[in-house]
CSV table of C-alpha atoms and ligand atoms in Angstrom, one decimal:
chain,number,residue,atom,x,y,z
A,98,UNK,CA,-6.9,22.9,7.6
A,99,UNK,CA,-4.0,20.8,9.0
A,100,UNK,CA,-3.7,17.2,8.4
A,101,UNK,CA,-1.5,15.1,10.9
A,102,UNK,CA,0.0,11.8,9.8
A,103,UNK,CA,1.5,9.0,11.8
A,104,UNK,CA,4.7,8.0,9.8
A,105,UNK,CA,6.8,10.2,7.5
A,106,UNK,CA,7.8,7.7,4.8
A,107,UNK,CA,7.3,8.1,1.1
A,108,UNK,CA,3.5,7.7,1.4
A,109,UNK,CA,3.2,10.6,3.9
A,110,UNK,CA,5.5,12.6,1.5
A,111,UNK,CA,3.1,12.0,-1.5
A,112,UNK,CA,0.2,12.9,0.7
A,113,UNK,CA,1.8,16.2,1.7
A,114,UNK,CA,2.6,16.9,-2.0
A,115,UNK,CA,-1.0,16.3,-2.9
A,116,UNK,CA,-2.3,18.3,0.0
A,117,UNK,CA,-0.3,21.5,-0.9
A,118,UNK,CA,-2.4,22.6,-3.9
A,119,UNK,CA,-5.6,22.3,-1.7
A,120,UNK,CA,-3.8,24.7,0.8
A,121,UNK,CA,-3.7,21.9,3.4
A,122,UNK,CA,-0.7,21.7,5.6
A,123,UNK,CA,0.6,18.4,6.8
A,124,UNK,CA,2.6,17.5,9.9
A,125,UNK,CA,4.1,14.1,10.3
A,126,UNK,CA,5.5,12.1,13.3
A,127,UNK,CA,8.5,9.9,12.4
A,128,UNK,CA,11.4,9.0,14.6
A,129,UNK,CA,13.8,9.1,11.6
A,130,UNK,CA,15.4,12.5,11.1
A,131,UNK,CA,15.9,11.8,7.5
A,132,UNK,CA,12.1,10.7,6.9
A,133,UNK,CA,11.1,11.2,3.3
A,134,UNK,CA,8.3,13.6,4.1
A,135,UNK,CA,10.7,16.0,5.9
A,136,UNK,CA,11.2,18.3,2.9
A,137,UNK,CA,7.4,18.8,2.2
A,138,UNK,CA,5.8,18.6,5.7
A,139,UNK,CA,6.3,19.8,9.3
A,140,UNK,CA,8.2,16.9,11.0
A,141,UNK,CA,7.9,16.0,14.6
A,142,UNK,CA,11.0,13.7,15.3
A,143,UNK,CA,9.6,11.3,17.8
A,144,UNK,CA,8.5,7.7,18.0
A,145,UNK,CA,4.9,6.9,17.3
A,146,UNK,CA,4.0,6.0,20.9
A,147,UNK,CA,5.5,9.3,22.3
A,148,UNK,CA,2.5,10.8,24.1
A,149,UNK,CA,4.0,14.3,24.1
A,150,UNK,CA,4.5,14.2,20.4
A,151,UNK,CA,0.9,12.9,19.9
A,152,UNK,CA,-0.4,15.9,21.9
A,153,UNK,CA,1.7,18.3,19.8
A,154,UNK,CA,0.3,16.6,16.6
A,155,UNK,CA,-3.3,16.9,17.9
A,156,UNK,CA,-2.8,20.5,18.9
A,157,UNK,CA,-1.4,21.4,15.5
A,158,UNK,CA,-3.9,19.4,13.3
A,159,UNK,CA,-7.6,19.1,12.7
A,160,UNK,CA,-7.6,15.6,11.5
A,161,UNK,CA,-5.2,12.7,11.9
A,162,UNK,CA,-4.4,9.8,9.6
A,163,UNK,CA,-1.6,7.1,9.0
A,164,UNK,CA,0.7,6.2,6.3
A,165,UNK,CA,1.7,2.7,7.7
A,166,UNK,CA,-0.4,-0.1,9.4
A,167,UNK,CA,2.3,-0.8,12.1
A,168,UNK,CA,1.0,2.1,14.3
A,169,UNK,CA,0.8,1.3,18.1
A,170,UNK,CA,-3.0,0.7,18.7
A,171,UNK,CA,-2.7,2.7,21.9
A,172,UNK,CA,-1.5,5.8,19.9
A,173,UNK,CA,-4.6,5.6,17.6
A,174,UNK,CA,-6.9,5.3,20.8
A,175,UNK,CA,-5.1,8.1,22.4
A,176,UNK,CA,-5.4,10.3,19.5
A,177,UNK,CA,-9.1,9.5,18.9
A,178,UNK,CA,-10.0,11.3,22.2
A,179,UNK,CA,-8.4,14.4,21.0
A,180,UNK,CA,-9.2,14.6,17.2
A,181,UNK,CA,-11.0,12.6,14.5
A,182,UNK,CA,-8.7,9.9,13.3
A,183,UNK,CA,-9.1,7.9,10.0
A,184,UNK,CA,-9.0,5.0,9.6
A,185,UNK,CA,-10.3,3.5,12.8
A,186,UNK,CA,-8.3,1.5,15.2
A,187,UNK,CA,-10.6,-1.4,14.6
A,188,UNK,CA,-9.7,-1.5,10.9
A,189,UNK,CA,-6.0,-1.0,11.4
A,190,UNK,CA,-5.9,-3.7,14.1
A,191,UNK,CA,-7.6,-6.2,11.7
A,192,UNK,CA,-4.9,-5.6,9.1
A,193,UNK,CA,-2.0,-5.7,11.5
A,194,UNK,CA,-2.5,-9.5,12.2
A,195,UNK,CA,-2.6,-11.9,9.2
A,196,UNK,CA,-4.8,-14.2,11.2
A,197,UNK,CA,-7.4,-11.6,12.2
A,198,UNK,CA,-7.2,-10.3,8.7
A,199,UNK,CA,-8.1,-13.6,7.2
A,200,UNK,CA,-10.9,-14.2,9.7
A,201,UNK,CA,-12.2,-10.7,9.1
A,202,UNK,CA,-12.2,-11.2,5.3
A,203,UNK,CA,-13.9,-14.8,5.6
A,204,UNK,CA,-16.6,-13.3,7.8
A,205,UNK,CA,-17.6,-11.1,4.8
A,206,UNK,CA,-17.6,-14.3,2.6
A,207,UNK,CA,-14.2,-13.2,0.9
A,208,UNK,CA,-12.1,-16.1,-0.1
A,209,UNK,CA,-8.6,-16.4,1.4
A,210,UNK,CA,-5.8,-18.9,1.4
A,211,UNK,CA,-6.4,-22.0,3.6
A,212,UNK,CA,-4.5,-21.5,6.9
A,213,UNK,CA,-2.9,-23.6,9.7
A,214,UNK,CA,-4.7,-27.0,10.0
A,215,UNK,CA,-6.4,-26.6,6.6
A,216,UNK,CA,-3.1,-26.6,4.8
A,217,UNK,CA,-1.2,-29.3,3.0
A,218,UNK,CA,2.5,-29.0,2.1
A,219,UNK,CA,4.2,-27.2,0.3
A,220,UNK,CA,3.0,-24.0,2.1
A,221,UNK,CA,4.3,-20.6,3.3
A,222,UNK,CA,4.9,-19.9,7.0
A,223,UNK,CA,4.7,-16.2,7.8
A,224,UNK,CA,4.9,-14.1,10.9
A,225,UNK,CA,1.4,-12.9,11.9
A,226,UNK,CA,2.7,-9.3,12.6
A,227,UNK,CA,5.1,-6.8,11.2
A,228,UNK,CA,6.1,-8.6,7.9
A,229,UNK,CA,6.4,-6.4,4.7
A,230,UNK,CA,8.1,-6.5,1.3
A,231,UNK,CA,8.2,-10.4,1.6
A,232,UNK,CA,10.3,-10.3,4.9
A,233,UNK,CA,9.2,-12.6,7.7
A,234,UNK,CA,8.1,-15.5,5.5
A,235,UNK,CA,9.5,-18.7,4.2
A,236,UNK,CA,8.3,-21.4,1.9
A,237,UNK,CA,8.4,-25.0,3.2
A,238,UNK,CA,8.0,-28.3,1.5
A,239,UNK,CA,8.5,-31.0,4.1
A,240,UNK,CA,7.3,-31.5,7.7
A,241,UNK,CA,10.7,-30.8,9.2
A,242,UNK,CA,11.0,-27.5,7.2
A,243,UNK,CA,7.6,-26.4,8.5
A,244,UNK,CA,8.3,-27.3,12.0
A,245,UNK,CA,11.6,-25.5,11.9
A,246,UNK,CA,9.9,-22.3,10.4
A,247,UNK,CA,7.2,-22.6,13.1
A,248,UNK,CA,9.9,-22.6,15.8
A,249,UNK,CA,12.0,-19.7,14.3
A,250,UNK,CA,9.5,-17.2,12.9
A,251,UNK,CA,7.7,-15.3,15.8
A,252,UNK,CA,4.0,-15.8,16.2
A,253,UNK,CA,3.5,-17.7,12.8
A,254,UNK,CA,0.7,-18.5,10.6
A,255,UNK,CA,0.8,-21.3,8.0
A,256,UNK,CA,-0.7,-20.4,4.6
A,257,UNK,CA,-1.4,-22.7,1.6
A,258,UNK,CA,0.3,-21.6,-1.6
A,259,UNK,CA,-2.3,-20.2,-3.8
A,260,UNK,CA,-2.2,-21.3,-7.5
A,261,UNK,CA,-2.8,-18.0,-9.1
A,262,UNK,CA,-2.8,-16.9,-12.7
A,263,UNK,CA,-1.8,-13.4,-11.7
A,264,UNK,CA,-1.7,-10.9,-8.7
A,265,UNK,CA,-3.8,-7.8,-8.7
A,266,UNK,CA,-5.0,-5.2,-6.3
A,267,UNK,CA,-7.9,-2.8,-5.9
A,268,UNK,CA,-7.4,0.7,-4.4
A,269,UNK,CA,-10.6,2.3,-3.2
A,270,UNK,CA,-11.7,5.4,-1.3
A,271,UNK,CA,-14.6,6.2,0.9
A,272,UNK,CA,-15.7,9.7,2.0
A,273,UNK,CA,-17.2,10.7,5.4
A,274,UNK,CA,-20.9,10.3,3.8
A,275,UNK,CA,-20.1,6.6,2.7
A,276,UNK,CA,-19.6,7.3,-1.0
A,277,UNK,CA,-17.1,5.0,-2.5
A,278,UNK,CA,-14.9,5.4,-5.5
A,279,UNK,CA,-12.7,2.5,-6.7
A,280,UNK,CA,-9.7,2.8,-9.3
A,281,UNK,CA,-9.3,0.3,-12.1
A,282,UNK,CA,-7.5,-2.9,-10.7
A,283,UNK,CA,-3.8,-3.2,-11.3
A,284,UNK,CA,-1.8,-6.4,-12.3
A,285,UNK,CA,1.2,-6.5,-10.0
A,286,UNK,CA,4.5,-8.4,-10.4
A,287,UNK,CA,7.2,-8.7,-7.8
A,288,UNK,CA,11.0,-9.0,-7.5
A,289,UNK,CA,12.4,-11.0,-4.5
A,290,UNK,CA,9.0,-10.6,-2.7
A,291,UNK,CA,9.0,-6.8,-3.3
A,292,UNK,CA,6.4,-5.1,-5.5
A,293,UNK,CA,8.2,-4.2,-8.8
A,294,UNK,CA,5.5,-3.2,-11.4
A,295,UNK,CA,1.8,-2.2,-11.4
A,296,UNK,CA,-0.3,-1.8,-14.4
A,297,UNK,CA,-3.9,-0.7,-14.3
A,298,UNK,CA,-6.5,-2.0,-16.7
A,299,UNK,CA,-9.5,-0.1,-17.8
A,300,UNK,CA,-11.8,-3.1,-18.6
A,301,UNK,CA,-10.4,-6.0,-16.3
A,302,UNK,CA,-12.7,-8.9,-16.0
A,303,UNK,CA,-12.1,-9.0,-12.3
A,304,UNK,CA,-13.1,-5.4,-11.8
A,305,UNK,CA,-16.6,-6.0,-10.4
A,306,UNK,CA,-15.7,-8.8,-8.1
A,307,UNK,CA,-12.7,-6.7,-6.8
A,308,UNK,CA,-15.0,-3.7,-6.2
A,309,UNK,CA,-17.5,-5.9,-4.3
A,310,UNK,CA,-14.7,-7.1,-2.0
A,311,UNK,CA,-13.4,-3.4,-1.4
A,312,UNK,CA,-16.9,-2.2,-0.8
A,313,UNK,CA,-17.8,-5.1,1.7
A,314,UNK,CA,-14.7,-4.2,3.8
A,315,UNK,CA,-15.3,-0.4,3.6
A,316,UNK,CA,-18.9,-0.9,4.8
A,317,UNK,CA,-18.0,-3.4,7.4
A,318,UNK,CA,-15.2,-1.3,9.0
A,319,UNK,CA,-16.7,2.1,8.3
A,320,UNK,CA,-13.5,3.1,6.4
A,321,UNK,CA,-12.9,6.8,5.6
A,322,UNK,CA,-10.0,7.3,3.3
A,323,UNK,CA,-8.1,5.1,1.0
A,324,UNK,CA,-7.5,1.4,1.4
A,325,UNK,CA,-6.2,-1.4,-0.7
A,326,UNK,CA,-6.9,-5.2,-1.1
A,327,UNK,CA,-4.2,-7.3,-2.6
A,328,UNK,CA,-5.7,-10.2,-4.6
A,329,UNK,CA,-4.7,-13.5,-6.3
A,330,UNK,CA,-6.7,-14.2,-9.6
A,331,UNK,CA,-7.4,-17.9,-9.6
A,332,UNK,CA,-9.4,-20.5,-11.6
A,333,UNK,CA,-12.1,-20.1,-8.9
A,334,UNK,CA,-12.2,-16.4,-8.7
A,335,UNK,CA,-10.4,-13.9,-6.6
A,336,UNK,CA,-8.6,-14.9,-3.3
A,337,UNK,CA,-7.8,-12.0,-0.9
A,338,UNK,CA,-4.1,-11.9,0.3
A,339,UNK,CA,-3.8,-8.7,2.3
A,340,UNK,CA,-5.6,-5.6,3.2
A,341,UNK,CA,-3.8,-2.3,3.6
A,342,UNK,CA,-5.6,0.4,5.7
A,343,UNK,CA,-3.9,3.1,3.8
A,344,UNK,CA,-2.7,4.4,0.4
A,345,UNK,CA,-0.7,1.7,-1.4
A,346,UNK,CA,2.4,1.2,-3.6
A,347,UNK,CA,0.1,-0.4,-6.3
A,348,UNK,CA,-1.8,2.9,-6.5
A,349,UNK,CA,1.2,5.1,-7.3
A,350,UNK,CA,0.2,5.1,-11.0
A,351,UNK,CA,-2.8,7.3,-9.9
A,352,UNK,CA,-0.7,10.3,-9.6
A,353,UNK,CA,-0.3,10.7,-13.4
A,354,UNK,CA,-2.7,8.0,-14.6
A,355,UNK,CA,-5.9,9.3,-13.0
A,356,UNK,CA,-7.8,12.4,-12.8
A,357,UNK,CA,-7.6,12.1,-8.8
A,358,UNK,CA,-4.5,10.5,-7.4
A,359,UNK,CA,-4.9,8.1,-4.3
A,360,UNK,CA,-3.0,10.6,-2.1
A,361,UNK,CA,-5.3,13.5,-3.1
A,362,UNK,CA,-8.3,11.3,-2.8
A,363,UNK,CA,-7.2,10.3,0.8
A,364,UNK,CA,-6.6,13.9,1.7
A,365,UNK,CA,-10.1,14.9,0.4
A,366,UNK,CA,-11.7,12.0,2.2
A,367,UNK,CA,-10.3,12.4,5.7
A,368,UNK,CA,-10.6,16.2,5.5
A,369,UNK,CA,-14.4,15.8,4.8
A,370,UNK,CA,-14.2,17.0,1.0
A,371,UNK,CA,-15.9,15.4,-1.9
A,372,UNK,CA,-14.1,12.5,-3.7
A,373,UNK,CA,-12.7,13.1,-7.2
A,374,UNK,CA,-12.9,11.0,-10.3
A,375,UNK,CA,-11.0,7.6,-10.0
A,376,UNK,CA,-10.5,6.8,-13.8
A,377,UNK,CA,-7.8,5.7,-15.9
A,378,UNK,CA,-7.0,8.5,-18.3
A,379,UNK,CA,-4.5,6.9,-20.5
A,380,UNK,CA,-2.4,3.8,-20.7
A,381,UNK,CA,-0.1,3.9,-17.6
A,382,UNK,CA,2.4,1.7,-15.7
A,383,UNK,CA,4.3,2.1,-12.5
A,384,UNK,CA,7.8,0.6,-11.9
A,385,UNK,CA,9.5,0.7,-8.4
A,386,UNK,CA,13.1,1.6,-8.1
A,387,UNK,CA,14.6,-0.9,-5.5
A,388,UNK,CA,18.0,-0.5,-4.0
A,389,UNK,CA,20.2,1.7,-6.3
A,390,UNK,CA,19.0,4.9,-8.0
A,391,UNK,CA,19.2,4.6,-11.7
A,392,UNK,CA,20.5,7.7,-13.8
A,393,UNK,CA,17.9,10.6,-13.7
A,394,UNK,CA,19.3,11.8,-16.9
A,395,UNK,CA,18.6,8.5,-18.6
A,396,UNK,CA,15.2,8.0,-17.2
A,397,UNK,CA,14.2,11.5,-18.2
A,398,UNK,CA,15.3,11.0,-21.7
A,399,UNK,CA,12.4,8.5,-22.2
A,400,UNK,CA,9.2,10.3,-23.2
A,401,UNK,CA,6.2,9.7,-20.9
A,402,UNK,CA,8.5,8.9,-17.8
A,403,UNK,CA,7.6,10.6,-14.6
A,404,UNK,CA,10.2,10.2,-11.8
A,405,UNK,CA,9.5,10.1,-8.1
A,406,UNK,CA,12.6,10.0,-5.8
A,407,UNK,CA,12.0,9.5,-2.1
A,408,UNK,CA,15.2,10.9,-1.0
A,409,UNK,CA,16.1,7.9,1.1
A,410,UNK,CA,19.5,6.5,1.6
A,411,UNK,CA,20.0,3.6,-0.9
A,412,UNK,CA,20.0,0.0,0.6
A,413,UNK,CA,19.5,-3.4,-1.0
A,414,UNK,CA,15.7,-4.3,-1.3
A,415,UNK,CA,14.8,-1.0,-0.3
A,416,UNK,CA,12.1,1.2,-2.3
A,417,UNK,CA,14.0,4.3,-3.0
A,418,UNK,CA,11.6,5.8,-5.6
A,419,UNK,CA,9.2,4.9,-8.4
A,420,UNK,CA,8.6,5.7,-12.1
A,421,UNK,CA,5.2,6.2,-13.7
A,422,UNK,CA,5.1,5.7,-17.5
A,423,UNK,CA,2.2,7.1,-19.5
A,424,UNK,CA,1.7,6.7,-23.3
A,425,UNK,CA,-0.9,7.5,-25.9
A,426,UNK,CA,-1.4,3.7,-26.9
A,427,UNK,CA,-0.8,0.3,-25.4
A,428,UNK,CA,1.9,-0.4,-27.9
A,429,UNK,CA,3.8,2.9,-27.0
A,430,UNK,CA,3.6,2.0,-23.3
A,431,UNK,CA,5.1,-1.5,-23.8
A,432,UNK,CA,8.0,0.1,-25.7
A,433,UNK,CA,8.4,2.8,-23.0
A,434,UNK,CA,8.3,0.1,-20.2
A,435,UNK,CA,11.1,-1.9,-21.9
A,436,UNK,CA,13.3,1.1,-22.2
A,437,UNK,CA,12.6,2.2,-18.7
A,438,UNK,CA,13.4,-1.2,-17.3
A,439,UNK,CA,16.7,-1.2,-19.2
A,440,UNK,CA,17.7,1.9,-17.4
A,441,UNK,CA,16.7,0.8,-14.0
A,442,UNK,CA,18.4,-2.6,-14.5
A,443,UNK,CA,21.7,-1.0,-15.9
B,94,ATP,P1,4.0,-6.6,0.8
B,94,ATP,O1,4.6,-5.8,1.9
B,94,ATP,O2,4.8,-6.4,-0.5
B,94,ATP,O3,2.6,-6.5,0.5
B,94,ATP,P2,4.3,-8.8,2.5
B,94,ATP,O4,5.6,-9.1,3.2
B,94,ATP,O5,3.1,-8.2,3.3
B,94,ATP,O6,4.5,-8.1,1.1
B,94,ATP,P3,2.5,-10.9,1.2
B,94,ATP,O7,1.8,-9.8,0.4
B,94,ATP,O8,1.7,-11.8,2.2
B,94,ATP,O9,3.7,-10.2,2.2
B,94,ATP,O10,3.4,-11.7,0.2
B,94,ATP,C1,4.4,-11.2,-0.6
B,94,ATP,C2,4.2,-12.1,-2.0
B,94,ATP,O11,4.5,-13.5,-1.7
B,94,ATP,C3,2.8,-12.0,-2.6
B,94,ATP,O12,2.7,-10.7,-3.3
B,94,ATP,C4,3.0,-13.3,-3.4
B,94,ATP,O13,3.6,-13.0,-4.6
B,94,ATP,C5,3.7,-14.3,-2.6
B,94,ATP,N1,2.6,-14.9,-1.6
B,94,ATP,C6,2.4,-14.7,-0.4
B,94,ATP,N2,1.4,-15.4,0.0
B,94,ATP,C7,1.1,-16.3,-0.9
B,94,ATP,C8,0.2,-17.5,-0.9
B,94,ATP,N3,-0.4,-17.9,0.2
B,94,ATP,N4,0.2,-18.2,-2.1
B,94,ATP,C9,1.0,-17.8,-3.1
B,94,ATP,N5,1.9,-16.8,-3.1
B,94,ATP,C10,1.9,-15.9,-2.0
B,95,MG,MG1,1.5,-8.1,0.1
């Protein structure tokens, strides 16, 4: 079995690492010669709309998937004629545009932030396409600020600021027979608009509502593989922020924290294999390493710390790795998180 992946970033890298024990080979397409997946997968160095490269991928692989939502829709359509491709172009297209994403969610009676004419100031102006890690968005408090942002940001959408108690996300998987497995929801915190920590909870009061949201999306779009919904927990229930048609940073804790990691689950699902258990085995948390790499020696001197380096050139605001922390008790976890943050910030 050979799996093709559009994109060779850290998500493809971790997919390939999960596929290896199953005896599944991975080939990625990525224009970057230093793509993080290069050490663990076959690497076709080409852009994602290179027809020749797409043909080469299809020839080498039995199934094709993606590791990023910004794939050219024509490439997915083209590949679909050659090999099974999961997820579908329809699902990916819906998530690529913040407007179609919100309309798609609303059509399923899933609450979203008010948008455009529904919005009062202050608000957030975002580009509809291509934004990530908080890039391509601006908070505005006056009419003048809003008008300027609408002028300056390409293809903008205005979103009301949601008054949330916390941010959380649900990562879910579906196999080819429509069976669904959801992991426990995780609470997420951000730094400068970039995900910083994710911590799963075994008995979160929002679990049932979050699973209902993920299930509705999976059923509507015939999702096969892993997807994620970013959510705001508000006084009036959950409000959906974004949908990712792929494995997600807030699910990295599953590598050590769950019986089946999101990466293995995704590989299983798209390759037509049965899903594994999506439980929380022990108190677990994930911390992103952003910008500079901390001392490996200092990190590894903390018990329960698992280091994942992406082998990327360091750059401000760039995710260069993550750390998962496991512990026997919640108290021990809190102490290990504190010590790990001190190393990351030093
Ligand atoms: P990422 O790639 O990390 O998912 P992104 O660039 O796609 O980020 P969003 O997820 O839309 O952008 O926004 C990033 C963060 O900004 C959110 O996690 C949240 O903290 C804040 N935010 C975004 N939209 C809203 C909103 N409507 N109300 C309140 N906070 C918001
Ligand atoms: Mg987001």
